[in-house]
Amino acid sequence: MRGTVVTGTDTNVGKSVVCAVLLAALRRLHPDGVRRYWKPFQTGSPPDDDTATVAALAGLEPEESAPPTVRLALPASPHEAALAAGRAIGLPLRPPVAPPETAWVVEGAGGLLVPLSPTATLADAFTDLDLPLVVVARPEVGTLNHTLLTLEAARRRGLTVLAVVVSRPPTDAVRQAIARHGAVEPVLVLPEIASISAAAVDRASARALEDPAWRQVIDRIAGDSPRATAGADLLARDAAHAWHPYTQHGLGVPPLPVVAAEGAWLHLADGRRVLDGISSWWTTLFGHGEPAIAAAIARQARALDHVMFAGATHAPAVDLADRLVRAAPAGLTRVFYSDDGSTAVEAALKMAVAWHARQGEPGRTGILALEHGYHGDTVGAMSVSAESPFTHDYRSLRFPCERVPVPGHGRSEAACLAALDDLLARKGSTCAAMIVEPLLMGAGGMRVTTPSFLRGIRERTARHGLLLIADEVLTAFGRTGALFACGTAGVSPDLLCVSKALTGGTLPLAATLATERVFEAFRSERREDAFLHGHSFTANPIACAAAVAALELLEARGLSRADAIGQRIEKGLAGLAGRPGVRDVRGIGPMRAVEIDDPDGRGYLAGAAARMAAAALEHDVLLRPLGTVVYALPPLCVTDAECDRIALALCAAVRAGTAAS
């Protein structure tokens, strides 16, 4: 689709006149082109009828004006007018039938965020059209705020803004503010129109085309969809230079060209919306584009972007440390910052080994871990992770690690704890620590364990003098239904790792929390006793500010929605348990997973994974199966209707995965 949507900062800002000028300019610049005017939502008619007014001003033939999709008598917002008429306005908005080369000029109703229904605005309708915006604004004092808010709302929804149009020349300060804060150029001045008439509009269009900036905008309106063009270019450049994680480029499967995101939805270059059913690898906690976090990032970026944390400090890092210590299980009093989940684990492993050395036990260097565990891809984190395709090529780099079985698939909790008892009796005196993913093991297949199993591990490691490392990179901040999984079990580890949702999913940041006992072992007057470990971007102020905002939101909103999400998705999975080819259906908090049979024993590399992902995407839901385990872990903002869509996608994925079983 080609053309533009003419929206405004408010009602009565001149959108209809601008539409008429654009249509007249299209006729002048592209006389052989096909043009159409359409105002989908018309309220207050008759006698008010913008379609007739614009057609007369622009000199349109009858076939060049499409009738409104919704016509309502009450002169109010479409939402209010629809309620008064006892009607509902449905989306998506589909354009009338027209030749494919048509250049559309679509007029909005009032401002960009005018409601259409209790859950949708004009911005949602325009997202479906895949057209760029022309924003009409007043140049008077006090209206710049409305202009910038409109531009921000458009940007958050992935809508391209071609230009801002004002009725008289703005000051340089206004132009600069729109360019800097609104990220839009140019600001076009509508040529003076002394009286509203077809002749005056025609003269104004001629004068407008004398300005190269106006001509460029008209050419863009007459051309192809900017999203489609940009999407093709994005994929071509990606194929030429980008190297994606966990991706076999030889299979030729193109990535999703994502241009924007809002709430639970990703917006693709072709105008399609895809529901982010896995929170972008479990990071996006509240939803994409959370305003409070975005505002915190912007404020902090203007104040202090970065300073090294060795020998310096700053308020965001200290504020975040305070909040983490107050929220974490009892006894964790110190916060060491790093960059991501893997580096948080690396720090914890090094702390554990060095702590024993400072206790006069340099021989205690071994690490215990759970079978199927996954803790990251740096060398130390990879060493304590289970043998898998992630680690196969790097056996020579990994240090030895003893593994403890996990309950499930016929193994009881008592048997697994007995195996831990045996291992500790034989090798406990040479081990520094045990690392676990509490209650929910992520990349190893979304395996759910019990609080009593975690308590059993804590009791045994404490008895044998091992530090307990809780890898809560996935499980913290509501992913198991509570702020910390350890808290659910009443367990206080010696070291605790967090990342992913720490910043609400906006920026990379990680933290390793430690007890005072661990910290004090590194405090002395000898420099060599310090924890000599760090990163250039340790405690980056912008990331810390984002994390503080995220924790404030968690405190204000609570986590009651987390369990409700999982329960709603589970309702849609009824009937899967016991289906041929389905091995297990499980969940905790907002996460629900379905494990199918693996007749070829390929695990993570099973061919069913690609089939399941493709089937989910047909329902406009992004899922990324872990081999034969397909799961959903959406952001907390998902609605019940979106949960139902996720459940449908999961069922479709399971059907696709088990079809060849």
C-alpha positions as MATLAB code, in Angstrom:
seq = 'MRGTVVTGTDTNVGKSVVCAVLLAALRRLHPDGVRRYWKPFQTGSPPDDDTATVAALAGLEPEESAPPTVRLALPASPHEAALAAGRAIGLPLRPPVAPPETAWVVEGAGGLLVPLSPTATLADAFTDLDLPLVVVARPEVGTLNHTLLTLEAARRRGLTVLAVVVSRPPTDAVRQAIARHGAVEPVLVLPEIASISAAAVDRASARALEDPAWRQVIDRIAGDSPRATAGADLLARDAAHAWHPYTQHGLGVPPLPVVAAEGAWLHLADGRRVLDGISSWWTTLFGHGEPAIAAAIARQARALDHVMFAGATHAPAVDLADRLVRAAPAGLTRVFYSDDGSTAVEAALKMAVAWHARQGEPGRTGILALEHGYHGDTVGAMSVSAESPFTHDYRSLRFPCERVPVPGHGRSEAACLAALDDLLARKGSTCAAMIVEPLLMGAGGMRVTTPSFLRGIRERTARHGLLLIADEVLTAFGRTGALFACGTAGVSPDLLCVSKALTGGTLPLAATLATERVFEAFRSERREDAFLHGHSFTANPIACAAAVAALELLEARGLSRADAIGQRIEKGLAGLAGRPGVRDVRGIGPMRAVEIDDPDGRGYLAGAAARMAAAALEHDVLLRPLGTVVYALPPLCVTDAECDRIALALCAAVRAGTAAS';
ca = [
       0.000    0.000    0.000;
       1.258    3.497   -0.854;
       0.378    6.879    0.547;
       0.212    8.576    3.912;
      -1.975    8.982    6.960;
      -2.586   12.614    7.888;
      -2.987   12.836   11.627;
      -2.758   15.729   14.033;
      -1.844   16.790   17.499;
      -5.526   17.486   18.192;
      -8.811   18.219   16.494;
      -9.280   21.335   14.320;
      -5.596   21.709   13.453;
      -6.148   21.712    9.688;
      -5.850   18.049    8.711;
      -8.516   18.287    5.998;
      -6.838   21.283    4.359;
      -3.462   19.519    4.433;
      -5.081   16.424    2.879;
      -6.498   18.578    0.086;
      -3.111   20.238   -0.556;
      -1.360   16.846   -0.653;
      -3.915   15.455   -3.101;
      -3.627   18.523   -5.333;
       0.173   18.302   -5.192;
       0.026   14.606   -6.123;
      -1.971   15.515   -9.241;
       0.572   18.186  -10.190;
       3.711   16.145   -9.544;
       2.377   12.781  -10.760;
      -0.416   13.612  -13.239;
      -0.676   10.012  -14.462;
      -0.798    8.519  -10.992;
      -3.811    7.130   -9.145;
      -4.792    9.022   -6.006;
      -7.471    8.350   -3.426;
      -8.762   10.126   -0.318;
     -10.217    8.148    2.579;
     -11.378    9.126    6.031;
     -12.146    5.768    7.672;
     -13.847    7.175   10.768;
     -16.296   10.051   10.249;
     -18.204   11.413   13.214;
     -20.674   14.258   13.352;
     -22.095   13.698    9.889;
     -24.302   14.901    8.409;
     -24.046   17.894    8.170;
     -20.247   17.636    8.743;
     -18.672   15.566    6.002;
     -14.924   15.796    5.533;
     -15.001   13.450    2.542;
     -17.155   15.853    0.534;
     -15.175   18.870    1.744;
     -11.774   17.451    0.803;
     -13.059   16.151   -2.533;
     -14.298   19.628   -3.431;
     -11.103   21.373   -2.299;
      -8.778   18.926   -4.070;
     -10.861   18.645   -7.227;
     -11.357   14.902   -6.879;
     -13.484   12.841   -9.207;
     -16.193   10.748   -7.508;
     -14.147    7.532   -7.768;
     -11.171    9.257   -6.115;
     -12.893    9.411   -2.723;
     -13.549    6.262   -0.697;
     -16.528    6.392    1.664;
     -15.883    6.194    5.412;
     -15.665    2.700    6.860;
     -17.493    3.908    9.981;
     -19.922    6.846    9.908;
     -21.366    7.990   13.239;
     -23.744   10.857   13.960;
     -22.461   12.087   17.328;
     -19.745   14.776   16.923;
     -17.338   13.143   19.367;
     -14.434   10.706   19.405;
     -15.139    7.508   17.439;
     -15.215    5.520   20.677;
     -17.798    7.787   22.301;
     -19.841    8.118   19.119;
     -19.873    4.332   18.668;
     -21.036    3.805   22.251;
     -23.842    6.314   21.729;
     -24.901    4.445   18.593;
     -24.685    1.052   20.286;
     -21.947   -0.070   17.895;
     -18.417   -1.445   18.178;
     -15.498   -0.482   15.958;
     -13.511   -3.525   14.958;
      -9.923   -3.856   13.789;
      -7.856   -4.522   11.733;
      -8.638   -1.631    9.415;
      -8.661   -2.723    5.770;
      -8.539   -0.204    2.904;
     -11.204   -0.145    0.173;
     -10.485   -1.945   -3.067;
      -8.303    0.151   -5.407;
      -5.568   -0.339   -8.007;
      -2.280   -1.438   -6.412;
      -0.500    1.726   -7.644;
      -2.934    3.975   -5.750;
      -1.432    6.725   -3.606;
      -3.717    7.013   -0.577;
      -4.201   10.108    1.543;
      -5.925    8.837    4.684;
      -7.250   11.327    7.220;
      -7.439   10.576   10.900;
     -10.019   11.764   13.404;
      -8.653   14.152   15.991;
      -5.254   13.134   17.358;
      -3.230    9.965   16.988;
      -4.346    8.461   20.313;
      -8.062    9.114   19.912;
      -9.854    5.981   21.226;
     -11.720    3.667   18.882;
     -12.702    1.167   21.580;
     -11.808    0.371   25.194;
      -8.624   -1.353   23.961;
      -7.617    0.375   20.694;
      -6.768    3.836   19.386;
      -6.335    5.357   15.941;
      -2.634    4.532   16.208;
      -3.522    0.834   16.346;
      -5.695    1.183   13.242;
      -2.979    3.021   11.324;
      -0.393    0.386   12.247;
      -2.407   -2.107   10.212;
      -2.244    0.115    7.116;
       1.568    0.213    6.894;
       1.556    3.884    5.849;
       3.821    6.696    7.034;
       2.367    9.682    8.866;
       2.172   13.383    8.140;
       1.552   15.105   11.480;
      -0.329   18.427   11.391;
       0.501   20.691   14.323;
      -0.178   24.173   15.562;
       2.856   26.476   15.816;
       1.453   28.451   18.755;
       3.211   28.683   22.099;
       2.312   25.762   24.336;
       1.548   23.241   21.602;
       5.060   21.903   21.104;
       4.432   19.452   23.938;
       1.442   17.989   22.039;
       3.570   17.655   18.922;
       6.380   15.814   20.699;
       3.933   13.508   22.492;
       2.318   12.624   19.163;
       5.710   11.893   17.607;
       6.704    9.741   20.584;
       3.458    7.767   20.350;
       4.065    7.174   16.635;
       7.644    6.063   17.217;
       6.643    3.609   19.928;
       4.253    1.913   17.508;
       6.809    1.678   14.729;
       5.030    4.272   12.588;
       7.223    6.286   10.213;
       6.678   10.056   10.265;
       7.388   11.745    6.921;
       7.043   15.312    8.149;
       5.397   17.724   10.541;
       3.232   20.374    8.857;
       2.502   23.756   10.477;
       0.492   26.712    9.164;
       3.185   29.331    9.610;
       6.997   29.323    9.852;
       8.162   28.025   13.245;
      11.094   29.491   15.105;
      14.485   27.837   14.833;
      14.069   26.655   18.414;
      10.842   24.829   17.536;
      12.415   23.225   14.458;
      15.395   22.086   16.505;
      13.176   20.734   19.287;
      11.125   18.660   16.827;
      14.289   17.339   15.193;
      16.063   16.604   18.473;
      13.245   15.374   20.705;
      10.785   14.224   18.065;
      13.428   12.728   15.754;
      11.587   14.121   12.723;
      12.664   16.296    9.838;
      11.487   18.231    7.907;
       9.018   20.684    9.399;
       6.946   21.814    6.415;
       5.132   25.133    6.325;
       1.714   25.067    4.690;
       1.560   27.877    2.099;
      -0.815   30.637    3.166;
      -4.424   30.061    2.170;
      -6.403   33.261    2.442;
      -9.791   31.637    1.874;
     -10.680   27.965    1.901;
     -11.506   27.222   -1.724;
     -10.462   24.826   -4.476;
      -8.544   27.602   -6.277;
      -6.680   28.573   -3.108;
      -5.753   24.953   -2.377;
      -4.513   24.531   -5.959;
      -2.311   27.630   -5.660;
      -1.008   26.409   -2.274;
      -0.052   23.033   -3.774;
       1.907   24.771   -6.539;
       3.795   26.907   -4.012;
       4.454   23.879   -1.810;
       6.118   22.034   -4.691;
       8.588   24.882   -5.081;
      10.099   23.613   -1.808;
      12.360   20.527   -2.348;
      11.320   19.152    1.055;
       7.647   19.214    0.037;
       8.490   17.549   -3.282;
      10.364   14.768   -1.493;
       7.383   14.102    0.779;
       4.997   13.960   -2.194;
       7.327   11.527   -3.961;
       7.369    9.331   -0.856;
       3.559    9.353   -0.727;
       3.406    8.266   -4.381;
       6.025    5.560   -3.895;
       6.080    2.127   -2.307;
       5.443    1.408    1.356;
       8.490    2.627    3.315;
       8.234   -0.376    5.630;
       8.271   -2.897    2.804;
      11.230   -1.190    1.151;
      13.075   -0.818    4.436;
      12.346   -4.435    5.353;
      13.800   -5.830    2.140;
      16.886   -3.671    2.548;
      17.261   -4.709    6.193;
      17.199   -8.422    5.344;
      19.637   -7.977    2.472;
      22.159   -6.141    4.634;
      21.630   -8.641    7.458;
      22.387  -11.545    5.114;
      25.574   -9.826    3.987;
      27.147   -9.070    7.358;
      25.275  -10.242   10.483;
      26.071  -13.431   12.427;
      23.160  -14.469   14.647;
      23.390  -16.496   17.887;
      22.277  -20.149   17.944;
      21.545  -19.900   14.216;
      22.478  -22.223   11.361;
      22.826  -19.735    8.519;
      23.207  -22.564    6.029;
      19.507  -23.394    6.341;
      18.596  -20.102    4.696;
      15.780  -19.209    7.088;
      15.543  -15.386    7.197;
      15.169  -13.666   10.573;
      12.081  -11.655   11.455;
      12.634   -8.030   10.337;
      11.490   -6.255   13.500;
      11.109   -2.481   13.208;
       9.344   -1.696   16.494;
       7.738   -3.264   19.528;
       5.049   -2.322   21.987;
       3.586   -4.261   24.876;
       3.592   -7.944   23.975;
       3.819   -7.299   20.214;
       6.674   -7.097   17.731;
       6.046   -5.014   14.604;
       7.618   -6.370   11.418;
       8.764   -4.424    8.392;
       5.876   -5.734    6.282;
       3.308   -4.392    8.755;
       2.643   -7.735   10.402;
       2.408   -7.981   14.189;
       3.816  -10.991   16.051;
       3.112  -11.739   19.709;
       6.336  -12.161   21.676;
       5.429  -15.391   23.438;
       8.862  -15.880   25.044;
       9.566  -12.312   26.210;
      12.545  -12.118   23.834;
      14.464  -14.864   25.619;
      12.793  -14.210   28.982;
      14.057  -10.622   29.256;
      11.049   -8.395   28.549;
       9.232   -8.406   31.863;
       6.462   -5.804   31.618;
       6.258   -5.574   27.840;
       8.164   -3.710   25.172;
       8.399    0.068   25.389;
       7.406    0.381   29.061;
       7.163    4.202   29.418;
       8.517    4.446   32.969;
      11.689    2.531   32.091;
      12.170    4.407   28.808;
      11.860    7.718   30.649;
      14.391    6.612   33.275;
      16.856    5.646   30.544;
      16.453    9.010   28.812;
      16.919   10.989   32.036;
      20.010    9.058   33.022;
      21.564    9.260   29.544;
      21.403   13.047   29.751;
      22.856   13.165   33.258;
      25.616   10.513   33.277;
      26.079    7.947   30.529;
      28.990    5.981   31.983;
      31.873    6.070   34.393;
      34.114    3.203   35.452;
      32.992    1.606   38.713;
      36.526    0.947   39.935;
      37.330    3.960   42.092;
      34.051    5.772   41.336;
      30.417    5.386   42.281;
      27.077    6.866   41.272;
      23.505    7.013   42.519;
      21.861    4.547   40.095;
      24.236    1.723   41.102;
      23.894    2.449   44.813;
      20.102    2.803   44.572;
      19.860   -0.483   42.710;
      22.093   -2.287   45.207;
      19.891   -1.028   48.047;
      16.754   -2.276   46.329;
      18.207   -5.665   45.419;
      19.432   -6.324   48.953;
      16.034   -5.388   50.408;
      14.217   -7.651   47.955;
      16.568  -10.652   47.952;
      16.486  -13.622   50.337;
      17.842  -12.868   53.794;
      21.592  -12.681   54.235;
      22.542  -11.428   50.775;
      24.033   -8.014   51.521;
      26.533   -7.254   48.737;
      25.985   -6.621   45.019;
      28.653   -7.135   42.359;
      27.676   -5.901   38.892;
      28.489   -7.419   35.519;
      27.026   -7.501   32.021;
      24.809  -10.569   31.494;
      23.805  -13.912   32.950;
      26.981  -15.706   31.926;
      29.231  -13.082   33.479;
      27.186  -13.086   36.679;
      27.765  -16.842   36.911;
      31.470  -16.454   36.105;
      31.794  -13.974   38.963;
      29.991  -16.305   41.369;
      32.172  -19.292   40.470;
      35.356  -17.284   40.935;
      34.103  -15.851   44.219;
      33.365  -19.357   45.531;
      36.765  -20.797   44.650;
      38.652  -17.721   45.900;
      36.598  -17.644   49.107;
      37.738  -21.149   50.041;
      41.343  -20.210   49.261;
      41.048  -17.291   51.657;
      39.739  -19.726   54.290;
      42.928  -21.731   53.961;
      41.274  -24.383   51.741;
      42.949  -23.920   48.341;
      42.193  -27.514   47.405;
      38.434  -26.940   47.379;
      37.997  -26.057   43.717;
      35.366  -28.540   42.498;
      31.870  -27.492   41.464;
      28.657  -29.510   41.644;
      25.761  -28.845   39.274;
      22.460  -30.368   38.245;
      22.006  -32.588   35.236;
      20.438  -30.747   32.295;
      21.550  -27.433   33.778;
      22.475  -24.479   31.601;
      24.276  -21.424   32.980;
      25.681  -19.586   29.975;
      28.255  -19.735   27.206;
      31.391  -18.218   28.711;
      33.964  -20.852   29.650;
      33.212  -21.133   33.360;
      29.440  -21.001   32.890;
      29.745  -23.519   30.057;
      31.798  -25.825   32.266;
      29.065  -26.086   34.887;
      26.401  -26.525   32.204;
      25.383  -29.972   30.992;
      26.989  -31.584   27.965;
      24.972  -30.416   24.969;
      25.342  -29.042   21.439;
      26.222  -25.738   23.130;
      29.342  -27.242   24.720;
      30.362  -30.084   22.389;
      33.115  -28.262   20.482;
      34.687  -26.847   23.649;
      35.399  -29.910   25.768;
      39.085  -29.023   25.943;
      38.231  -25.648   27.508;
      35.803  -26.862   30.171;
      36.873  -27.763   33.682;
      35.443  -30.953   35.309;
      32.109  -30.714   37.084;
      30.215  -33.336   39.077;
      26.501  -33.612   38.318;
      23.470  -34.418   40.444;
      20.363  -36.047   38.901;
      17.095  -34.111   38.696;
      13.675  -35.521   39.666;
      11.288  -36.394   36.868;
      10.694  -38.990   34.175;
      10.697  -41.810   36.713;
      13.340  -40.494   39.143;
      12.115  -39.511   42.584;
      13.239  -36.527   44.579;
      14.443  -38.794   47.385;
      16.615  -40.780   44.968;
      18.184  -37.613   43.589;
      18.960  -36.248   47.041;
      20.418  -39.630   47.992;
      22.705  -39.377   44.962;
      23.798  -35.941   46.197;
      24.484  -37.418   49.646;
      26.709  -40.070   48.085;
      28.565  -37.535   45.963;
      29.188  -35.214   48.912;
      30.412  -38.102   51.052;
      32.986  -38.973   48.409;
      34.028  -35.575   47.085;
      32.452  -32.874   49.249;
      35.735  -31.956   50.929;
      37.252  -30.990   47.550;
      34.271  -28.976   46.292;
      33.876  -25.213   46.574;
      30.229  -24.793   45.603;
      27.106  -26.182   44.012;
      25.197  -24.194   41.389;
      21.469  -24.658   40.707;
      18.656  -23.075   38.743;
      16.002  -22.990   41.471;
      12.530  -24.385   40.673;
      12.783  -23.857   36.894;
      15.631  -25.046   34.670;
      15.472  -23.006   31.484;
      17.484  -23.930   28.393;
      17.812  -27.503   29.629;
      14.146  -28.049   28.770;
      11.996  -25.928   31.111;
      12.211  -28.598   33.816;
      10.249  -27.772   36.958;
      11.576  -28.829   40.360;
      10.073  -28.465   43.826;
      10.851  -26.180   46.767;
      11.586  -29.240   48.905;
      14.258  -30.383   46.433;
      15.940  -26.980   46.662;
      15.758  -27.058   50.468;
      17.326  -30.516   50.463;
      20.232  -29.215   48.396;
      20.687  -26.208   50.689;
      20.772  -28.375   53.809;
      23.331  -30.790   52.377;
      25.678  -28.210   50.864;
      25.687  -26.233   54.121;
      26.463  -29.365   56.111;
      29.500  -30.105   53.917;
      30.769  -26.514   53.745;
      29.930  -25.819   50.083;
      28.676  -22.421   49.021;
      25.311  -22.555   47.252;
      25.057  -20.512   44.040;
      21.504  -19.798   42.915;
      21.393  -18.974   39.212;
      18.218  -16.881   39.086;
      19.044  -15.268   35.745;
      15.796  -16.758   34.415;
      13.800  -17.390   37.574;
      13.920  -14.019   39.362;
      11.380  -11.196   39.074;
       8.200  -13.208   38.721;
       9.171  -15.869   36.198;
       8.225  -18.570   38.716;
       5.434  -16.471   40.195;
       7.511  -14.894   42.971;
      10.168  -12.204   43.168;
      12.858  -14.864   43.702;
      12.476  -18.613   43.320;
      14.704  -19.132   46.367;
      12.257  -17.079   48.404;
       9.437  -19.452   47.472;
      11.453  -22.319   48.939;
      12.572  -20.361   51.993;
      16.208  -20.789   50.929;
      18.972  -18.222   51.312;
      21.939  -19.055   49.060;
      25.462  -17.765   49.561;
      25.580  -16.287   46.056;
      22.713  -15.364   43.764;
      22.900  -14.351   40.082;
      20.369  -12.125   38.293;
      20.154  -10.595   34.834;
      17.630  -10.805   31.925;
      14.499   -9.146   33.413;
      16.581   -7.045   35.817;
      16.195   -3.979   33.582;
      12.749   -4.983   32.378;
      14.455   -6.366   29.285;
      15.707   -3.015   27.988;
      19.478   -3.087   28.544;
      22.146   -5.667   29.427;
      22.979   -5.730   33.120;
      23.684   -8.464   35.664;
      24.409   -8.732   39.345;
      25.911  -11.351   41.648;
      24.607  -10.975   45.190;
      26.770  -12.291   48.033;
      26.543  -12.695   51.782;
      28.601  -10.515   54.080;
      30.605  -13.602   55.022;
      31.728  -14.020   51.412;
      32.453  -10.306   50.973;
      34.524  -10.041   54.149;
      36.920  -12.734   52.941;
      38.105  -10.329   50.223;
      38.468   -7.289   52.509;
      41.963   -6.755   53.881;
      44.906   -4.364   53.684;
      46.538   -6.557   51.044;
      45.713   -5.545   47.472;
      46.096   -9.097   46.275;
      43.197  -10.202   48.483;
      40.703   -8.072   46.504;
      38.304   -9.690   44.070;
      40.325   -8.913   40.965;
      37.558   -9.267   38.441;
      35.455   -6.792   36.482;
      34.157   -5.407   33.213;
      34.516   -2.072   31.441;
      30.783   -1.433   31.709;
      30.360   -2.688   35.280;
      27.396   -0.869   36.870;
      26.658    1.227   33.780;
      24.527    4.119   35.090;
      21.927    3.976   32.301;
      21.369    0.250   32.774;
      21.217    0.662   36.564;
      18.642    3.449   36.189;
      16.540    1.150   34.003;
      16.769   -1.582   36.640;
      15.735    0.792   39.431;
      12.691    1.802   37.386;
      11.878   -1.866   36.754;
      12.044   -2.742   40.456;
       9.863    0.273   41.266;
       7.273   -1.020   38.808;
       7.425   -4.484   40.354;
       6.862   -3.022   43.787;
       3.945   -0.906   42.577;
       2.221   -3.542   40.431;
       2.995   -6.745   42.265;
       3.142  -10.200   40.723;
      -0.438  -11.416   40.958;
      -0.680  -11.354   37.169;
       2.173  -13.856   36.785;
       0.261  -16.920   38.000;
      -2.918  -15.786   36.232;
      -1.091  -15.764   32.891;
       0.099  -19.342   33.316;
      -3.319  -20.527   34.422;
      -5.019  -18.879   31.454;
      -2.611  -20.452   28.961;
      -3.008  -23.813   30.666;
      -6.780  -23.715   30.087;
      -6.111  -23.614   26.375;
      -3.827  -26.640   26.588;
      -6.506  -28.963   27.986;
      -6.436  -32.227   26.114;
      -2.751  -32.174   25.226;
      -1.759  -34.352   28.170;
      -2.092  -37.951   27.046;
      -2.144  -37.049   23.355;
      -0.005  -39.450   21.271;
       3.500  -38.093   21.010;
       3.150  -35.777   24.027;
       5.473  -36.709   26.857;
       4.640  -34.049   29.438;
       2.777  -30.786   30.019;
       4.184  -28.678   32.836;
       4.420  -25.154   34.144;
       5.192  -22.737   36.947;
       4.220  -19.091   37.345;
       3.506  -17.652   33.866;
       5.487  -20.406   32.059;
       3.808  -23.339   30.347;
       5.701  -26.021   28.412;
       4.856  -29.102   26.384;
       7.465  -31.811   25.832;
       6.968  -34.171   22.908;
       8.627  -37.501   22.194;
      12.128  -37.530   20.735;
      12.282  -40.794   18.763;
      15.602  -39.896   17.133;
      17.252  -38.819   20.400;
      18.465  -35.533   18.921;
      17.284  -33.353   21.801;
      17.935  -29.678   21.121;
      18.744  -30.457   17.466;
      15.468  -32.298   16.828;
      13.849  -31.385   13.533;
      10.505  -30.957   15.301;
      11.725  -27.653   16.746;
      11.667  -25.857   13.393;
       8.247  -27.288   12.545;
       6.817  -26.188   15.883;
       8.229  -22.659   15.591;
       6.826  -22.282   12.065;
       3.394  -23.515   13.144;
       3.282  -20.990   16.003;
       4.312  -18.174   13.674;
       1.337  -18.974   11.451;
      -0.743  -17.843   14.432;
       1.383  -14.669   14.704;
       3.084  -15.912   17.877;
       6.844  -16.069   18.327;
       7.938  -19.262   20.110;
      11.445  -20.745   20.088;
      11.266  -24.429   21.071;
      14.096  -26.002   23.030;
      14.395  -29.041   20.814;
      11.384  -31.189   21.666;
      10.130  -28.780   24.347;
       7.908  -25.936   23.161;
       7.040  -23.377   25.800;
       5.597  -19.930   26.361;
       6.810  -17.343   28.850;
       5.183  -14.047   27.846;
       5.591  -10.590   29.395;
       3.348   -9.637   32.289;
       1.335   -7.225   30.136;
      -0.386   -9.939   28.091;
      -4.174   -9.886   28.127;
      -6.415  -12.915   28.490;
      -7.111  -12.771   24.749;
      -3.386  -12.778   24.039;
      -2.925  -15.741   26.398;
      -5.605  -17.575   24.438;
      -3.732  -16.842   21.205;
      -0.537  -18.216   22.761;
      -2.360  -21.388   23.813;
      -3.681  -21.847   20.266;
      -0.159  -21.407   18.919;
       1.210  -23.948   21.408;
      -1.430  -26.481   20.378;
      -0.641  -25.894   16.702;
       3.054  -26.288   17.436;
       2.483  -29.589   19.216;
       0.394  -30.897   16.323;
       3.182  -29.956   13.907;
       5.854  -31.475   16.132;
       4.093  -34.774   16.659;
       2.800  -35.190   13.119;
       5.798  -37.294   12.097;
       6.080  -39.123   15.444;
];
